[in-house]
Amino acid sequence: AQSVTQLGSHVSVSEGALVLLRCNYSSSVPPYLFWYVQYPNQGLQLLLKYTSAATLVKGINGFEAEFKKSETSFHLTKPSAHMSDAAEYFCAVSDRSGGSNYKLTFGKGTLLTVNP
Amino acid sequence: EPEVTQTPSHQVTQMGQEVILRCVPISNHLYFYWYRQILGQKVEFLVSFYNNEISEKSEIFDDQFSVERPDGSNFTLKIRSTKLEDSAMYFCASTAHSNYGYTFGSGTRLTVV
């Protein structure tokens, strides 16, 4: 069974500082990996995805993530935090074998706070 | 950009009542899902639906739950007899293929009192 671990349920950064949100996965084969963002009282928005092309993936709003197979990691970064980045971030994994399913397994989420 | 639409955005129901949560997935998508998020907890998979049948369901998705795609555009989740612990945000999602990533709806907040 797949699993996703997000280290740190709450990360606080200053505006303009580097954002680093950690995600490690457990899967028997390299999976598809996703980061979603959830703003307060809203749904889940896809930030970026890794589907076996380039290991460094660029997403929306200046975020990027790097797939490291040796570390089974897919950490999310942004060079300079903005106040509008304050939200909850979820890492998710989808089994490549899929079949007719492709369900996502989510991590517990990391709440990002950006301080002025 | 195409959206997944969910209605209602918020529903309050009494324990033991039936509720139907509605979703309109993106029109050319083939895979449909329901997830739920209990307040303060992670997003949990409930059920996946493909080719007009359930392809996988979690242990949460017991006999009280059912899904239906009645008319080729709507995708519904029914809870037959709601319990207090069913209070959660329910998300519908759809995708054309796994590596496209899902599109999620904005969710229905279900409150069982």
Coordinates of C-alpha atoms in Angstrom, one line a residue:
Chain A
A1 CA 0.0 0.0 0.0
Q2 CA 1.1 3.5 -0.7
S3 CA 1.6 6.1 1.9
V4 CA 2.6 9.7 2.1
T5 CA 4.4 11.5 5.0
Q6 CA 4.5 15.2 5.3
L7 CA 7.0 16.3 7.9
G8 CA 5.8 19.3 9.8
S9 CA 2.1 19.9 10.2
H10 CA 2.7 23.6 10.5
V11 CA 5.5 25.7 8.8
S12 CA 5.9 29.4 9.5
V13 CA 8.1 31.6 7.3
S14 CA 8.6 35.3 6.9
E15 CA 7.5 37.1 3.7
G16 CA 10.3 36.8 1.2
A17 CA 11.9 33.8 2.8
L18 CA 12.4 30.4 1.3
V19 CA 9.4 28.0 1.5
L20 CA 10.3 24.3 2.0
L21 CA 7.5 21.8 2.5
R22 CA 8.6 18.2 2.9
C23 CA 7.0 15.1 1.4
N24 CA 8.2 11.5 1.4
Y25 CA 6.3 8.6 -0.1
S26 CA 6.3 4.9 0.2
S27 CA 5.5 2.9 -2.9
S28 CA 6.7 -0.3 -4.5
V29 CA 7.2 1.5 -7.9
P30 CA 7.8 5.1 -8.6
P31 CA 4.4 6.7 -8.5
Y32 CA 2.8 9.8 -9.9
L33 CA 3.2 12.6 -7.3
F34 CA 1.2 15.7 -6.8
W35 CA 1.0 18.8 -4.6
Y36 CA -2.3 20.4 -4.0
V37 CA -3.1 23.7 -2.2
Q38 CA -6.2 24.4 -0.2
Y39 CA -7.1 28.0 0.7
P40 CA -9.4 28.5 3.6
N41 CA -13.0 27.3 2.9
Q42 CA -12.0 26.3 -0.7
G43 CA -11.4 23.2 -2.6
L44 CA -8.1 21.5 -3.6
Q45 CA -6.2 23.1 -6.4
L46 CA -3.4 21.3 -8.3
L47 CA -0.1 23.1 -7.8
L48 CA 2.1 20.7 -9.8
K49 CA 2.6 17.1 -10.7
Y50 CA 5.4 14.6 -11.4
T51 CA 4.6 11.9 -14.0
S52 CA 8.0 10.6 -14.9
A53 CA 9.2 13.3 -17.2
A54 CA 11.7 15.9 -15.8
T55 CA 12.5 15.4 -12.1
L56 CA 12.3 19.1 -11.3
V57 CA 8.7 20.1 -11.8
K58 CA 7.5 23.7 -12.0
G59 CA 4.0 24.6 -11.0
I60 CA 1.8 27.6 -10.5
N61 CA 2.5 30.6 -8.3
G62 CA 6.2 30.1 -8.4
F63 CA 6.3 26.7 -6.7
E64 CA 8.5 23.8 -7.8
A65 CA 9.2 20.4 -6.6
E66 CA 12.0 17.9 -7.2
F67 CA 11.4 14.1 -7.4
K68 CA 14.3 12.2 -5.8
K69 CA 13.9 8.5 -6.2
S70 CA 16.9 7.7 -4.0
E71 CA 15.3 9.6 -1.1
T72 CA 11.7 8.8 -2.0
S73 CA 11.0 12.5 -1.6
F74 CA 9.0 15.1 -3.5
H75 CA 9.6 18.3 -1.5
L76 CA 7.9 21.5 -2.5
T77 CA 9.8 24.8 -2.6
K78 CA 9.4 28.4 -3.4
P79 CA 12.3 30.9 -3.3
S80 CA 10.4 33.8 -1.9
A81 CA 7.2 33.5 0.1
H82 CA 4.3 35.8 -0.4
M83 CA 1.5 36.6 2.0
S84 CA -1.0 35.0 -0.5
D85 CA 0.8 31.7 -0.2
A86 CA -0.7 31.1 3.3
A87 CA -2.7 28.0 2.9
E88 CA -2.7 24.2 3.6
Y89 CA -0.6 22.1 1.2
F90 CA -1.1 18.5 0.5
C91 CA 1.2 16.0 -1.1
A92 CA -0.5 13.1 -2.8
V93 CA 0.6 9.9 -4.6
S94 CA -1.2 7.9 -7.3
D95 CA -0.3 4.3 -8.1
R96 CA 1.0 4.1 -11.7
S97 CA -0.5 0.7 -12.2
G98 CA -3.9 2.3 -11.8
G99 CA -6.0 0.1 -13.9
S100 CA -9.4 1.7 -13.8
N101 CA -8.7 3.4 -10.5
Y102 CA -5.8 6.0 -10.1
K103 CA -6.9 6.9 -6.6
L104 CA -4.9 9.4 -4.7
T105 CA -3.5 8.9 -1.3
F106 CA -2.9 12.1 0.6
G107 CA -0.5 13.2 3.3
K108 CA -1.9 14.9 6.4
G109 CA -1.1 18.3 5.1
T110 CA 1.1 21.2 6.1
L111 CA -0.3 24.5 7.1
L112 CA 1.9 27.3 5.8
T113 CA 1.8 30.6 7.6
V114 CA 3.5 33.6 6.1
N115 CA 4.5 36.4 8.5
P116 CA 4.9 40.0 7.4
Chain B
E1 CA -10.9 26.6 -17.5
P2 CA -13.2 23.6 -17.0
E3 CA -14.4 23.1 -13.5
V4 CA -15.9 20.4 -11.3
T5 CA -19.1 21.8 -9.8
Q6 CA -20.5 20.6 -6.5
T7 CA -23.9 21.4 -4.9
P8 CA -24.9 22.4 -2.4
S9 CA -21.8 24.1 -0.9
H10 CA -23.1 23.5 2.6
Q11 CA -25.8 21.1 3.9
V12 CA -27.1 20.7 7.4
T13 CA -29.1 17.5 8.1
Q14 CA -30.5 15.7 11.1
M15 CA -28.9 12.4 12.1
G16 CA -30.6 9.5 10.4
Q17 CA -31.7 11.5 7.4
E18 CA -30.7 10.7 3.8
V19 CA -28.5 13.2 2.0
I20 CA -27.5 13.4 -1.7
L21 CA -24.4 15.3 -2.6
R22 CA -24.2 16.3 -6.2
C23 CA -21.3 16.8 -8.6
V24 CA -20.9 17.7 -12.3
P25 CA -17.5 16.5 -13.4
I26 CA -15.6 17.8 -16.4
S27 CA -17.4 16.6 -19.5
N28 CA -14.6 14.6 -21.2
H29 CA -13.3 13.0 -18.0
L30 CA -13.7 9.3 -17.5
Y31 CA -12.8 8.7 -13.9
F32 CA -14.8 10.0 -11.0
Y33 CA -14.1 10.1 -7.3
W34 CA -15.4 11.1 -3.9
Y35 CA -13.1 12.1 -1.1
R36 CA -13.9 13.5 2.3
Q37 CA -12.0 15.6 4.8
I38 CA -13.1 15.6 8.4
L39 CA -12.2 19.0 10.0
G40 CA -8.6 19.2 10.8
Q41 CA -7.7 15.8 9.3
K42 CA -6.4 14.6 6.0
V43 CA -8.2 14.1 2.8
E44 CA -9.5 10.5 2.6
F45 CA -10.5 8.4 -0.4
L46 CA -14.0 7.1 -0.4
V47 CA -14.8 5.7 -3.8
S48 CA -13.7 5.7 -7.5
F49 CA -16.1 5.2 -10.4
Y50 CA -15.2 4.3 -14.0
N51 CA -17.2 2.9 -16.9
N52 CA -20.4 3.2 -14.9
E53 CA -19.4 1.1 -12.0
I54 CA -17.4 1.4 -8.8
S55 CA -13.8 0.5 -9.4
E56 CA -12.6 0.7 -5.8
K57 CA -14.0 1.8 -2.4
S58 CA -12.5 2.3 0.9
E59 CA -13.5 0.8 4.2
I60 CA -15.2 4.1 5.0
F61 CA -17.6 3.5 2.1
D62 CA -19.9 1.1 3.8
D63 CA -23.5 0.1 2.9
Q64 CA -24.8 3.5 4.0
F65 CA -23.0 5.0 1.0
S66 CA -23.8 4.8 -2.7
V67 CA -22.8 6.6 -5.9
E68 CA -24.6 7.0 -9.1
R69 CA -24.1 8.6 -12.5
P70 CA -27.7 8.9 -13.5
D71 CA -27.6 10.9 -16.7
G72 CA -24.1 11.0 -18.1
S73 CA -23.3 14.4 -16.5
N74 CA -24.1 14.3 -12.8
F75 CA -22.3 12.1 -10.3
T76 CA -23.9 11.8 -6.9
L77 CA -23.0 10.5 -3.5
K78 CA -25.9 9.3 -1.3
I79 CA -25.6 8.7 2.4
R80 CA -28.7 6.7 3.4
S81 CA -28.8 7.3 7.2
T82 CA -26.4 10.0 8.3
K83 CA -24.4 9.7 11.5
L84 CA -22.7 12.5 13.4
E85 CA -19.3 11.2 12.3
D86 CA -20.3 11.8 8.7
S87 CA -19.9 15.5 9.2
A88 CA -17.1 16.5 6.9
M89 CA -16.2 18.3 3.7
Y90 CA -16.9 16.0 0.7
F91 CA -15.0 16.6 -2.4
C92 CA -15.8 15.3 -5.9
A93 CA -13.0 14.9 -8.4
S94 CA -12.5 13.8 -12.0
T95 CA -9.7 13.1 -14.4
A96 CA -9.2 12.0 -17.9
H97 CA -6.1 10.1 -17.0
S98 CA -3.9 9.6 -13.9
N99 CA -1.0 11.7 -15.1
Y100 CA -3.2 14.7 -15.8
G101 CA -3.9 15.2 -12.1
Y102 CA -7.4 15.4 -10.7
T103 CA -9.6 18.4 -10.8
F104 CA -11.4 18.8 -7.5
G105 CA -14.7 20.6 -6.9
S106 CA -15.0 23.2 -4.2
G107 CA -16.6 20.7 -1.8
T108 CA -19.8 20.3 0.1
R109 CA -19.6 20.9 3.8
L110 CA -22.0 18.4 5.4
T111 CA -23.0 19.0 9.0
V112 CA -25.0 16.3 10.8
V113 CA -26.8 17.4 13.9

